[in-house]
Amino acid sequence: MTVCSRIKGVTKSHEWIADLFSVLAVALLFGSIWAGVEYQRSVLGWISQNVVLHGSAIIALIVIDVFLVVLFLSIGSSRFSDDPGERCFGTFRGRRRGGASIGRAFFSWLHHMENVNKKHR
């Protein structure tokens, strides 16, 4: 049994896990925004004590937060299709065809994300 078929089996039998991670991603995103707005004055005061050390800690925290949101969204979108010929670990068109323009890669990714639900539902 291949790794791909195992992943499809888990996502087929436990689709609620993907839904839970999608909700966690949204909660983390809006919770981070709320915490940033709510504690802005305290955080800015703390950063002003040692700009280099505390500023880099805040930047690292933001990077980790963004990474977790993207990770949770990736786990949440791990749906499957019943087509046995479909590749397991495909990527969106922007990675395959590339392009020097960031806008072109963004629109390829956006087109891919719009078609994910059409393909997997």
Backbone as CSV, one residue per row, in Angstrom:
resi,resn,N_x,N_y,N_z,CA_x,CA_y,CA_z,C_x,C_y,C_z
1,MET,0.843,-1.169,0.000,0.000,0.000,0.000,0.897,1.243,0.000
2,THR,0.622,2.146,-0.912,1.459,3.341,-1.034,1.069,4.377,0.017
3,VAL,1.958,5.344,0.191,1.701,6.416,1.142,0.486,7.224,0.699
4,CYS,0.365,7.426,-0.594,-0.746,8.209,-1.124,-2.083,7.557,-0.793
5,SER,-2.177,6.256,-0.963,-3.436,5.586,-0.665,-3.738,5.606,0.833
6,ARG,-2.712,5.586,1.663,-2.930,5.700,3.113,-3.468,7.070,3.483
7,ILE,-2.891,8.109,2.877,-3.370,9.469,3.162,-4.814,9.627,2.705
8,LYS,-5.128,9.101,1.525,-6.504,9.179,1.044,-7.449,8.411,1.961
9,GLY,-6.996,7.274,2.488,-7.844,6.504,3.395,-8.125,7.243,4.692
10,VAL,-7.119,7.905,5.229,-7.311,8.659,6.472,-8.233,9.842,6.242
11,THR,-8.028,10.591,5.146,-8.889,11.743,4.900,-10.308,11.329,4.556
12,LYS,-10.467,10.145,3.989,-11.813,9.678,3.670,-12.570,9.285,4.936
13,SER,-11.897,8.624,5.848,-12.588,8.162,7.053,-12.654,9.208,8.150
14,HIS,-11.796,10.211,8.109,-11.764,11.233,9.158,-11.805,12.637,8.549
15,GLU,-12.824,12.930,7.779,-12.913,14.241,7.137,-13.157,15.350,8.155
16,TRP,-13.675,15.017,9.301,-13.915,16.039,10.331,-12.622,16.650,10.834
17,ILE,-11.503,15.906,10.727,-10.212,16.447,11.141,-9.821,17.615,10.237
18,ALA,-10.049,17.465,8.944,-9.751,18.554,8.016,-10.625,19.766,8.317
19,ASP,-11.892,19.530,8.634,-12.780,20.641,8.988,-12.312,21.323,10.275
20,LEU,-11.856,20.546,11.238,-11.365,21.111,12.486,-10.138,21.998,12.252
21,PHE,-9.221,21.568,11.408,-8.036,22.372,11.130,-8.387,23.644,10.367
22,SER,-9.407,23.596,9.514,-9.846,24.813,8.838,-10.393,25.819,9.845
23,VAL,-11.172,25.343,10.798,-11.714,26.225,11.832,-10.587,26.759,12.716
24,LEU,-9.613,25.915,13.032,-8.471,26.364,13.825,-7.676,27.461,13.108
25,ALA,-7.529,27.332,11.799,-6.807,28.353,11.035,-7.531,29.688,11.095
26,VAL,-8.842,29.665,10.932,-9.619,30.907,10.989,-9.585,31.489,12.401
27,ALA,-9.715,30.652,13.411,-9.670,31.136,14.798,-8.304,31.723,15.132
28,LEU,-7.229,31.090,14.670,-5.893,31.611,14.921,-5.666,32.940,14.210
29,LEU,-6.148,33.048,12.991,-5.992,34.296,12.242,-6.700,35.446,12.938
30,PHE,-7.987,35.268,13.234,-8.736,36.357,13.856,-8.341,36.569,15.312
31,GLY,-7.930,35.517,15.995,-7.426,35.673,17.358,-6.132,36.467,17.398
32,SER,-5.273,36.257,16.409,-4.025,37.021,16.334,-4.294,38.490,16.056
33,ILE,-5.234,38.748,15.172,-5.591,40.137,14.878,-6.182,40.797,16.113
34,TRP,-7.082,40.091,16.797,-7.693,40.649,18.004,-6.627,40.932,19.076
35,ALA,-5.725,39.984,19.295,-4.687,40.173,20.314,-3.762,41.331,19.949
36,GLY,-3.445,41.474,18.675,-2.602,42.582,18.253,-3.254,43.929,18.473
37,VAL,-4.547,44.014,18.223,-5.268,45.277,18.436,-5.476,45.534,19.925
38,GLU,-5.831,44.516,20.658,-6.147,44.664,22.076,-4.911,45.031,22.909
39,TYR,-3.784,44.417,22.626,-2.583,44.618,23.424,-1.520,45.452,22.696
40,GLN,-1.926,46.268,21.767,-0.986,47.049,20.972,-0.145,47.985,21.833
41,ARG,-0.769,48.696,22.735,-0.042,49.651,23.571,0.979,48.931,24.464
42,SER,0.591,47.826,25.055,1.518,47.071,25.920,2.697,46.510,25.129
43,VAL,2.397,45.987,23.945,3.455,45.398,23.115,4.424,46.476,22.641
44,LEU,3.899,47.621,22.222,4.788,48.701,21.782,5.651,49.223,22.921
45,GLY,5.091,49.294,24.131,5.892,49.677,25.287,6.980,48.670,25.596
46,TRP,6.665,47.399,25.467,7.638,46.340,25.707,8.732,46.370,24.650
47,ILE,8.358,46.605,23.394,9.350,46.666,22.313,10.291,47.847,22.515
48,SER,9.764,48.981,23.021,10.611,50.174,23.179,11.699,49.989,24.245
49,GLN,11.556,49.005,25.115,12.589,48.746,26.124,13.878,48.214,25.497
50,ASN,13.746,47.337,24.522,14.899,46.789,23.808,14.446,46.483,22.388
51,VAL,14.654,47.424,21.502,14.097,47.341,20.157,14.643,46.137,19.389
52,VAL,15.901,45.891,19.482,16.505,44.813,18.691,16.014,43.448,19.163
53,LEU,16.123,43.188,20.438,15.758,41.873,20.965,14.245,41.658,20.932
54,HIS,13.488,42.601,21.468,12.039,42.429,21.542,11.379,42.575,20.160
55,GLY,11.939,43.446,19.334,11.409,43.589,17.974,11.591,42.328,17.152
56,SER,12.762,41.721,17.273,12.992,40.468,16.542,12.134,39.332,17.103
57,ALA,11.863,39.355,18.406,10.977,38.339,18.982,9.550,38.488,18.441
58,ILE,9.088,39.722,18.303,7.746,39.952,17.755,7.688,39.537,16.296
59,ILE,8.718,39.855,15.533,8.752,39.451,14.124,8.769,37.932,14.009
60,ALA,9.541,37.257,14.846,9.560,35.789,14.832,8.192,35.225,15.207
61,LEU,7.534,35.849,16.161,6.191,35.413,16.555,5.188,35.578,15.414
62,ILE,5.300,36.669,14.688,4.413,36.893,13.538,4.673,35.859,12.447
63,VAL,5.949,35.561,12.191,6.292,34.552,11.178,5.753,33.179,11.584
64,ILE,5.892,32.823,12.840,5.363,31.534,13.326,3.838,31.510,13.215
65,ASP,3.194,32.622,13.529,1.742,32.707,13.439,1.271,32.514,12.000
66,VAL,1.925,33.187,11.064,1.557,33.037,9.650,1.813,31.611,9.179
67,PHE,2.937,31.032,9.606,3.247,29.650,9.238,2.169,28.694,9.751
68,LEU,1.733,28.883,10.997,0.701,28.002,11.551,-0.638,28.161,10.841
69,VAL,-0.988,29.392,10.482,-2.242,29.601,9.753,-2.193,28.884,8.406
70,VAL,-1.090,29.027,7.677,-0.956,28.361,6.378,-0.916,26.847,6.554
71,LEU,-0.243,26.360,7.589,-0.191,24.924,7.856,-1.582,24.368,8.148
72,PHE,-2.326,25.053,9.007,-3.679,24.596,9.324,-4.580,24.636,8.101
73,LEU,-4.439,25.658,7.263,-5.232,25.712,6.037,-4.850,24.591,5.074
74,SER,-3.576,24.256,5.021,-3.144,23.155,4.152,-3.699,21.817,4.626
75,ILE,-3.659,21.601,5.927,-4.233,20.365,6.464,-5.737,20.360,6.262
76,GLY,-6.362,21.516,6.430,-7.808,21.613,6.262,-8.271,21.401,4.843
77,SER,-7.420,21.702,3.878,-7.834,21.528,2.491,-7.393,20.192,1.918
78,SER,-6.986,19.265,2.746,-6.519,17.960,2.256,-7.715,17.057,1.988
79,ARG,-8.417,17.375,0.968,-9.533,16.543,0.534,-9.015,15.563,-0.507
80,PHE,-9.852,14.692,-0.954,-9.436,13.687,-1.904,-10.509,13.566,-2.967
81,SER,-10.199,12.890,-4.027,-11.197,12.588,-5.046,-11.251,11.077,-5.234
82,ASP,-12.316,10.606,-5.816,-12.468,9.168,-6.032,-11.800,8.698,-7.319
83,ASP,-11.227,9.623,-8.072,-10.547,9.278,-9.310,-9.222,8.584,-9.000
84,PRO,-9.073,7.303,-9.348,-7.833,6.597,-9.001,-6.631,7.068,-9.818
85,GLY,-6.857,7.719,-10.955,-5.757,8.165,-11.791,-5.196,9.517,-11.404
86,GLU,-5.800,10.155,-10.443,-5.340,11.484,-10.058,-4.043,11.393,-9.269
87,ARG,-3.136,12.307,-9.578,-1.865,12.333,-8.856,-2.106,12.771,-7.422
88,CYS,-1.307,12.268,-6.530,-1.476,12.599,-5.121,-0.837,13.919,-4.755
89,PHE,0.383,14.109,-5.136,1.126,15.257,-4.667,1.369,16.233,-5.811
90,GLY,0.297,16.763,-6.363,0.399,17.751,-7.418,0.607,19.130,-6.839
91,THR,0.868,20.062,-7.713,1.065,21.436,-7.284,0.300,22.346,-8.225
92,PHE,0.202,23.599,-7.892,-0.563,24.494,-8.749,0.282,24.946,-9.930
93,ARG,-0.380,25.530,-10.945,0.267,25.819,-12.218,1.433,26.780,-12.086
94,GLY,1.387,27.677,-11.162,2.456,28.654,-11.009,3.790,28.003,-10.704
95,ARG,3.780,26.876,-10.027,5.030,26.181,-9.706,5.532,25.394,-10.911
96,ARG,4.623,24.870,-11.720,5.054,24.058,-12.851,5.512,24.918,-14.017
97,ARG,4.748,25.938,-14.343,5.091,26.752,-15.491,5.955,27.938,-15.119
98,GLY,5.825,28.342,-13.882,6.652,29.432,-13.406,6.300,30.762,-14.061
99,GLY,7.199,31.635,-14.004,7.006,32.952,-14.586,7.787,33.954,-13.759
100,ALA,8.253,34.977,-14.453,9.048,35.975,-13.763,8.181,36.925,-12.954
101,SER,6.915,36.952,-13.238,6.023,37.901,-12.589,5.401,37.289,-11.341
102,ILE,5.450,38.027,-10.245,4.802,37.566,-9.017,3.288,37.565,-9.208
103,GLY,2.781,38.541,-9.947,1.340,38.608,-10.220,0.844,37.388,-10.963
104,ARG,1.621,36.899,-11.917,1.218,35.714,-12.674,1.168,34.479,-11.768
105,ALA,2.159,34.349,-10.901,2.161,33.222,-9.962,0.994,33.325,-8.995
106,PHE,0.676,34.563,-8.557,-0.451,34.744,-7.648,-1.760,34.360,-8.316
107,PHE,-1.970,34.775,-9.574,-3.216,34.446,-10.254,-3.309,32.956,-10.567
108,SER,-2.187,32.305,-10.817,-2.206,30.852,-10.995,-2.609,30.164,-9.701
109,TRP,-2.071,30.648,-8.572,-2.433,30.084,-7.273,-3.907,30.342,-6.972
110,LEU,-4.376,31.552,-7.269,-5.773,31.896,-7.025,-6.694,31.019,-7.857
111,HIS,-6.351,30.794,-9.121,-7.142,29.918,-9.983,-7.156,28.497,-9.428
112,HIS,-6.015,28.033,-8.928,-5.941,26.704,-8.334,-6.856,26.596,-7.110
113,MET,-6.807,27.605,-6.233,-7.608,27.567,-5.015,-9.107,27.640,-5.321
114,GLU,-9.484,28.346,-6.382,-10.894,28.405,-6.768,-11.385,27.060,-7.272
115,ASN,-10.508,26.291,-7.879,-10.912,25.002,-8.444,-10.759,23.840,-7.485
116,VAL,-10.176,24.051,-6.320,-9.974,22.956,-5.370,-11.314,22.384,-4.935
117,ASN,-12.243,23.236,-4.557,-13.543,22.748,-4.082,-14.339,22.109,-5.216
118,LYS,-14.203,22.592,-6.430,-14.927,21.997,-7.554,-14.450,20.565,-7.795
119,LYS,-13.158,20.364,-7.645,-12.589,19.054,-7.924,-12.861,18.069,-6.794
120,HIS,-12.855,18.521,-5.535,-12.883,17.615,-4.413,-14.219,17.503,-3.716
121,ARG,-15.209,18.155,-4.183,-16.522,18.033,-3.545,-17.498,17.329,-4.439
